[in-house]
Amino acid sequence: MSFPRYPTYKDSGVEWLGEVPGHWEVVPLKFIANVQTGVAKGKDNSTKATIQVPYMRVANVQDGYLDLDNIAEIEIPAEDLPRYRLQKGDVLMNEGGDFDKLGRGHIWNGSIEPCIHQNHVFAVRPHGVSPVWLNAITGSQYAQFYFMSRSKQSTNLASISSTNLMELPVVLPPQAEQTGISVFLDRETAKIDALVAEQRRLMALLKEKRQAVISHAVTRGLNPRAPMKPSGIEWLGDVPEHWDVCSIRRVVTAIEQGWSPECFARPAEDEEWGVLKAGCVNRGIYEQNDNKALPAELTPMPEYEVQVGDVLMSRASGSPELVGSTALVTSTREKLMLSDKIFRFRFDQQMEPKFFVATLNSRPMRSQIEQALSGGNGLANNLPQASLRGFFLAVPPKQEQLAVCEYLESELAKFDTLTTEAQRAIDLLQERRTALISAAVTGQIDVREVA
């Protein structure tokens, strides 16, 4: 759908904003809202009467919605509650973090009372404009450009000060026009959001089907007419009768762990040694850039260097669902070492590494990992070696393992292609959404008739 332009325009006075409709105003944010900074963690409150209250973190303030599934609490002096307490209609905005987090936010609806916010989340309290309009403005492309141009930046991180935030030029149509544009955007973005939701559902179904294909192949094989036998393991069920059912300790000759010295927060440069983080094998894909640079004063340990052909597993993670993620290293740069949060496997002759990786990423193995994590044998979200060695798997002859791997490589490539196409559709829809909002709130399109 194409939209007309306004009859007349004027210079906004802001070079990168350009022209706005002739009857609109442009004012700094500080004239129409107050910017409230949040509470900092780690203060000494030992001499004061304190209370425990919920608070909004960067993780809760997403782009266009608030994630309230996991709300943390913080202890503050009771006298500070009025200072930090959120009010219904506050526009929450992230002060910084990764580039995609800078300035993102949504309107606080008062669903948790009382609730405060941390110092990395601004509460912008409008008094000369509606929260809905202000939220649309701060989420637009021109506001994002302003935030990036005024932010302090380091590697993959950016932050904006409250002083710079208050200078944000806000485009202001007459009140009735603000309302009309907001109604139009609610309607049109809801259509786009519905299409995005459909693509996300498709991706979830593809992921589910992908997992089912892997699980069936590594527990039932490729011949649907093969005679079956009980595995003796409840969650594994029947397996081809010529397959062996055994514990991991039978097919693994060694499980190694690495070294976790104090490293720099940044990834290693080409000629530097680095230590891989546990996330380098998330969801079965090896990511060599997920590492930390080893300080020059520390002596590297070449025996922990990762090589092509290694099978790595994350043994610990902040997210339980990522513990046990396993990947085959098909290519890697030199001078990357295992951390002590990663297992490296060595196999005997009967086990094909690719088949082992597929089995470890299957549903039956996932159920064993989850049982081990909840069984109290180790620290939270930490998979003990003793538990891992006792996990059961079905092992076909070597040639059949290779055939299963070849089949999975072909089938999973189809799922990956469909998933990539769905993600591309989502990206295009979100770009369209952002562009539509930006064009409407800066007056580059006239939606009064359709609103």
mmCIF file of N, CA and C in Angstrom, residues 292-369:
data_model
loop_
_atom_site.group_PDB
_atom_site.id
_atom_site.type_symbol
_atom_site.label_atom_id
_atom_site.label_comp_id
_atom_site.label_asym_id
_atom_site.label_seq_id
_atom_site.Cartn_x
_atom_site.Cartn_y
_atom_site.Cartn_z
ATOM 1 N N LYS A 292 37.394 -16.051 24.621
ATOM 2 C CA LYS A 292 37.996 -14.907 25.301
ATOM 3 C C LYS A 292 39.509 -14.946 25.118
ATOM 4 N N ALA A 293 40.086 -13.758 24.913
ATOM 5 C CA ALA A 293 41.523 -13.670 24.665
ATOM 6 C C ALA A 293 42.318 -13.987 25.932
ATOM 7 N N LEU A 294 43.366 -14.820 25.778
ATOM 8 C CA LEU A 294 44.255 -15.156 26.888
ATOM 9 C C LEU A 294 45.270 -14.040 27.081
ATOM 10 N N PRO A 295 45.419 -13.495 28.300
ATOM 11 C CA PRO A 295 46.424 -12.452 28.526
ATOM 12 C C PRO A 295 47.823 -12.940 28.162
ATOM 13 N N ALA A 296 48.654 -12.053 27.634
ATOM 14 C CA ALA A 296 49.980 -12.420 27.134
ATOM 15 C C ALA A 296 50.876 -12.972 28.233
ATOM 16 N N GLU A 297 50.635 -12.553 29.483
ATOM 17 C CA GLU A 297 51.507 -13.015 30.573
ATOM 18 C C GLU A 297 51.219 -14.454 30.997
ATOM 19 N N LEU A 298 50.124 -15.042 30.505
ATOM 20 C CA LEU A 298 49.794 -16.432 30.826
ATOM 21 C C LEU A 298 50.297 -17.355 29.726
ATOM 22 N N THR A 299 50.859 -18.484 30.125
ATOM 23 C CA THR A 299 51.407 -19.441 29.155
ATOM 24 C C THR A 299 50.305 -20.359 28.645
ATOM 25 N N PRO A 300 50.072 -20.399 27.337
ATOM 26 C CA PRO A 300 49.024 -21.286 26.805
ATOM 27 C C PRO A 300 49.358 -22.749 27.034
ATOM 28 N N MET A 301 48.341 -23.589 26.983
ATOM 29 C CA MET A 301 48.496 -25.033 27.175
ATOM 30 C C MET A 301 48.092 -25.732 25.877
ATOM 31 N N PRO A 302 49.065 -26.002 24.989
ATOM 32 C CA PRO A 302 48.756 -26.553 23.660
ATOM 33 C C PRO A 302 47.985 -27.869 23.696
ATOM 34 N N GLU A 303 48.116 -28.641 24.783
ATOM 35 C CA GLU A 303 47.394 -29.915 24.847
ATOM 36 C C GLU A 303 45.878 -29.724 24.860
ATOM 37 N N TYR A 304 45.411 -28.495 25.174
ATOM 38 C CA TYR A 304 43.978 -28.200 25.166
ATOM 39 C C TYR A 304 43.523 -27.516 23.880
ATOM 40 N N GLU A 305 44.447 -27.356 22.906
ATOM 41 C CA GLU A 305 44.075 -26.687 21.655
ATOM 42 C C GLU A 305 43.049 -27.522 20.887
ATOM 43 N N VAL A 306 42.010 -26.871 20.378
ATOM 44 C CA VAL A 306 40.946 -27.554 19.655
ATOM 45 C C VAL A 306 41.397 -27.841 18.228
ATOM 46 N N GLN A 307 41.059 -29.053 17.754
ATOM 47 C CA GLN A 307 41.454 -29.484 16.417
ATOM 48 C C GLN A 307 40.218 -29.868 15.609
ATOM 49 N N VAL A 308 40.356 -29.802 14.269
ATOM 50 C CA VAL A 308 39.293 -30.290 13.392
ATOM 51 C C VAL A 308 39.053 -31.777 13.689
ATOM 52 N N GLY A 309 37.778 -32.152 13.805
ATOM 53 C CA GLY A 309 37.427 -33.531 14.137
ATOM 54 C C GLY A 309 37.079 -33.734 15.590
ATOM 55 N N ASP A 310 37.384 -32.756 16.447
ATOM 56 C CA ASP A 310 37.026 -32.866 17.868
ATOM 57 C C ASP A 310 35.509 -32.819 18.043
ATOM 58 N N VAL A 311 35.016 -33.569 19.024
ATOM 59 C CA VAL A 311 33.614 -33.490 19.432
ATOM 60 C C VAL A 311 33.569 -32.819 20.794
ATOM 61 N N LEU A 312 32.881 -31.677 20.864
ATOM 62 C CA LEU A 312 32.841 -30.862 22.079
ATOM 63 C C LEU A 312 31.427 -30.819 22.641
ATOM 64 N N MET A 313 31.333 -30.767 23.963
ATOM 65 C CA MET A 313 30.033 -30.653 24.641
ATOM 66 C C MET A 313 30.115 -29.598 25.725
ATOM 67 N N SER A 314 29.067 -28.781 25.825
ATOM 68 C CA SER A 314 28.952 -27.823 26.920
ATOM 69 C C SER A 314 28.501 -28.571 28.169
ATOM 70 N N ARG A 315 29.305 -28.535 29.229
ATOM 71 C CA ARG A 315 28.935 -29.251 30.454
ATOM 72 C C ARG A 315 28.259 -28.331 31.461
ATOM 73 N N ALA A 316 28.309 -27.014 31.252
ATOM 74 C CA ALA A 316 27.728 -26.057 32.194
ATOM 75 C C ALA A 316 27.267 -24.837 31.430
ATOM 76 N N SER A 317 26.153 -24.259 31.879
ATOM 77 C CA SER A 317 25.615 -23.067 31.219
ATOM 78 C C SER A 317 24.636 -22.392 32.161
ATOM 79 N N GLY A 318 24.425 -21.087 31.943
ATOM 80 C CA GLY A 318 23.407 -20.376 32.709
ATOM 81 C C GLY A 318 22.008 -20.811 32.334
ATOM 82 N N SER A 319 21.858 -21.432 31.146
ATOM 83 C CA SER A 319 20.556 -21.919 30.682
ATOM 84 C C SER A 319 20.577 -23.441 30.666
ATOM 85 N N PRO A 320 19.729 -24.103 31.460
ATOM 86 C CA PRO A 320 19.739 -25.565 31.521
ATOM 87 C C PRO A 320 19.549 -26.224 30.164
ATOM 88 N N GLU A 321 18.742 -25.604 29.279
ATOM 89 C CA GLU A 321 18.470 -26.236 27.987
ATOM 90 C C GLU A 321 19.698 -26.288 27.089
ATOM 91 N N LEU A 322 20.745 -25.515 27.414
ATOM 92 C CA LEU A 322 21.963 -25.520 26.603
ATOM 93 C C LEU A 322 23.023 -26.465 27.143
ATOM 94 N N VAL A 323 22.858 -26.935 28.385
ATOM 95 C CA VAL A 323 23.801 -27.904 28.940
ATOM 96 C C VAL A 323 23.689 -29.196 28.140
ATOM 97 N N GLY A 324 24.813 -29.736 27.703
ATOM 98 C CA GLY A 324 24.804 -30.958 26.913
ATOM 99 C C GLY A 324 24.795 -30.718 25.415
ATOM 100 N N SER A 325 24.717 -29.463 24.973
ATOM 101 C CA SER A 325 24.810 -29.181 23.539
ATOM 102 C C SER A 325 26.142 -29.713 23.015
ATOM 103 N N THR A 326 26.093 -30.441 21.908
ATOM 104 C CA THR A 326 27.277 -31.137 21.400
ATOM 105 C C THR A 326 27.482 -30.801 19.935
ATOM 106 N N ALA A 327 28.743 -30.600 19.532
ATOM 107 C CA ALA A 327 29.032 -30.225 18.146
ATOM 108 C C ALA A 327 30.328 -30.864 17.686
ATOM 109 N N LEU A 328 30.402 -31.143 16.386
ATOM 110 C CA LEU A 328 31.620 -31.617 15.748
ATOM 111 C C LEU A 328 32.360 -30.415 15.172
ATOM 112 N N VAL A 329 33.646 -30.323 15.433
ATOM 113 C CA VAL A 329 34.458 -29.225 14.904
ATOM 114 C C VAL A 329 34.862 -29.592 13.479
ATOM 115 N N THR A 330 34.265 -28.923 12.504
ATOM 116 C CA THR A 330 34.589 -29.192 11.096
ATOM 117 C C THR A 330 35.648 -28.234 10.560
ATOM 118 N N SER A 331 35.770 -27.071 11.176
ATOM 119 C CA SER A 331 36.838 -26.121 10.839
ATOM 120 C C SER A 331 37.041 -25.213 12.039
ATOM 121 N N THR A 332 38.274 -24.758 12.239
ATOM 122 C CA THR A 332 38.569 -23.878 13.369
ATOM 123 C C THR A 332 39.886 -23.160 13.135
ATOM 124 N N ARG A 333 39.996 -21.995 13.696
ATOM 125 C CA ARG A 333 41.285 -21.287 13.668
ATOM 126 C C ARG A 333 42.220 -21.926 14.693
ATOM 127 N N GLU A 334 43.496 -21.617 14.593
ATOM 128 C CA GLU A 334 44.479 -22.143 15.532
ATOM 129 C C GLU A 334 44.429 -21.356 16.849
ATOM 130 N N LYS A 335 45.082 -21.907 17.846
ATOM 131 C CA LYS A 335 45.297 -21.246 19.136
ATOM 132 C C LYS A 335 44.008 -20.982 19.914
ATOM 133 N N LEU A 336 43.073 -21.918 19.855
ATOM 134 C CA LEU A 336 41.881 -21.859 20.696
ATOM 135 C C LEU A 336 41.887 -23.059 21.626
ATOM 136 N N MET A 337 41.733 -22.821 22.915
ATOM 137 C CA MET A 337 41.803 -23.889 23.914
ATOM 138 C C MET A 337 40.436 -24.185 24.518
ATOM 139 N N LEU A 338 40.276 -25.416 24.996
ATOM 140 C CA LEU A 338 39.093 -25.798 25.757
ATOM 141 C C LEU A 338 39.061 -25.043 27.074
ATOM 142 N N SER A 339 37.873 -24.705 27.532
ATOM 143 C CA SER A 339 37.717 -24.235 28.910
ATOM 144 C C SER A 339 37.298 -25.419 29.765
ATOM 145 N N ASP A 340 37.287 -25.249 31.087
ATOM 146 C CA ASP A 340 36.889 -26.373 31.936
ATOM 147 C C ASP A 340 35.374 -26.581 31.925
ATOM 148 N N LYS A 341 34.638 -25.746 31.180
ATOM 149 C CA LYS A 341 33.190 -25.941 31.039
ATOM 150 C C LYS A 341 32.829 -26.701 29.762
ATOM 151 N N ILE A 342 33.850 -27.231 29.094
ATOM 152 C CA ILE A 342 33.638 -27.969 27.848
ATOM 153 C C ILE A 342 34.281 -29.353 27.962
ATOM 154 N N PHE A 343 33.529 -30.381 27.569
ATOM 155 C CA PHE A 343 34.072 -31.729 27.443
ATOM 156 C C PHE A 343 34.562 -31.937 26.010
ATOM 157 N N ARG A 344 35.689 -32.691 25.884
ATOM 158 C CA ARG A 344 36.134 -33.173 24.569
ATOM 159 C C ARG A 344 36.210 -34.696 24.640
ATOM 160 N N PHE A 345 35.616 -35.363 23.641
ATOM 161 C CA PHE A 345 35.521 -36.814 23.649
ATOM 162 C C PHE A 345 36.586 -37.454 22.757
ATOM 163 N N ARG A 346 37.082 -38.612 23.206
ATOM 164 C CA ARG A 346 37.914 -39.483 22.378
ATOM 165 C C ARG A 346 37.195 -40.830 22.277
ATOM 166 N N PHE A 347 37.153 -41.411 21.056
ATOM 167 C CA PHE A 347 36.318 -42.579 20.815
ATOM 168 C C PHE A 347 37.152 -43.811 20.473
ATOM 169 N N ASP A 348 36.513 -44.981 20.672
ATOM 170 C CA ASP A 348 37.140 -46.209 20.184
ATOM 171 C C ASP A 348 36.738 -46.421 18.721
ATOM 172 N N GLN A 349 37.208 -47.506 18.138
ATOM 173 C CA GLN A 349 37.045 -47.736 16.700
ATOM 174 C C GLN A 349 35.586 -47.884 16.268
ATOM 175 N N GLN A 350 34.704 -48.379 17.151
ATOM 176 C CA GLN A 350 33.346 -48.693 16.725
ATOM 177 C C GLN A 350 32.432 -47.470 16.635
ATOM 178 N N MET A 351 32.876 -46.311 17.112
ATOM 179 C CA MET A 351 31.993 -45.137 17.158
ATOM 180 C C MET A 351 32.400 -44.092 16.132
ATOM 181 N N GLU A 352 31.440 -43.722 15.269
ATOM 182 C CA GLU A 352 31.617 -42.625 14.315
ATOM 183 C C GLU A 352 31.276 -41.308 15.013
ATOM 184 N N PRO A 353 32.206 -40.329 15.070
ATOM 185 C CA PRO A 353 31.946 -39.078 15.802
ATOM 186 C C PRO A 353 30.663 -38.367 15.376
ATOM 187 N N LYS A 354 30.371 -38.334 14.075
ATOM 188 C CA LYS A 354 29.154 -37.650 13.607
ATOM 189 C C LYS A 354 27.900 -38.317 14.171
ATOM 190 N N PHE A 355 27.909 -39.654 14.229
ATOM 191 C CA PHE A 355 26.755 -40.374 14.768
ATOM 192 C C PHE A 355 26.620 -40.091 16.260
ATOM 193 N N PHE A 356 27.742 -40.015 16.951
ATOM 194 C CA PHE A 356 27.716 -39.713 18.382
ATOM 195 C C PHE A 356 27.117 -38.332 18.628
ATOM 196 N N VAL A 357 27.494 -37.344 17.812
ATOM 197 C CA VAL A 357 26.961 -35.986 17.949
ATOM 198 C C VAL A 357 25.454 -35.983 17.728
ATOM 199 N N ALA A 358 24.997 -36.685 16.686
ATOM 200 C CA ALA A 358 23.558 -36.746 16.413
ATOM 201 C C ALA A 358 22.816 -37.381 17.585
ATOM 202 N N THR A 359 23.383 -38.453 18.140
ATOM 203 C CA THR A 359 22.751 -39.130 19.274
ATOM 204 C C THR A 359 22.681 -38.222 20.494
ATOM 205 N N LEU A 360 23.775 -37.521 20.769
ATOM 206 C CA LEU A 360 23.796 -36.618 21.941
ATOM 207 C C LEU A 360 22.795 -35.484 21.796
ATOM 208 N N ASN A 361 22.449 -35.098 20.561
ATOM 209 C CA ASN A 361 21.493 -34.012 20.348
ATOM 210 C C ASN A 361 20.064 -34.519 20.101
ATOM 211 N N SER A 362 19.830 -35.818 20.369
ATOM 212 C CA SER A 362 18.503 -36.404 20.158
ATOM 213 C C SER A 362 17.649 -36.299 21.416
ATOM 214 N N ARG A 363 16.360 -36.542 21.267
ATOM 215 C CA ARG A 363 15.437 -36.441 22.400
ATOM 216 C C ARG A 363 15.755 -37.438 23.513
ATOM 217 N N PRO A 364 16.005 -38.732 23.185
ATOM 218 C CA PRO A 364 16.311 -39.669 24.261
ATOM 219 C C PRO A 364 17.503 -39.235 25.116
ATOM 220 N N MET A 365 18.550 -38.732 24.448
ATOM 221 C CA MET A 365 19.710 -38.279 25.218
ATOM 222 C C MET A 365 19.375 -37.028 26.011
ATOM 223 N N ARG A 366 18.541 -36.170 25.435
ATOM 224 C CA ARG A 366 18.143 -34.952 26.139
ATOM 225 C C ARG A 366 17.421 -35.283 27.446
ATOM 226 N N SER A 367 16.598 -36.339 27.413
ATOM 227 C CA SER A 367 15.876 -36.711 28.629
ATOM 228 C C SER A 367 16.834 -37.182 29.712
ATOM 229 N N GLN A 368 17.921 -37.856 29.316
ATOM 230 C CA GLN A 368 18.914 -38.285 30.310
ATOM 231 C C GLN A 368 19.664 -37.094 30.899
ATOM 232 N N ILE A 369 19.985 -36.128 30.038
ATOM 233 C CA ILE A 369 20.686 -34.928 30.517
ATOM 234 C C ILE A 369 19.818 -34.175 31.517
#
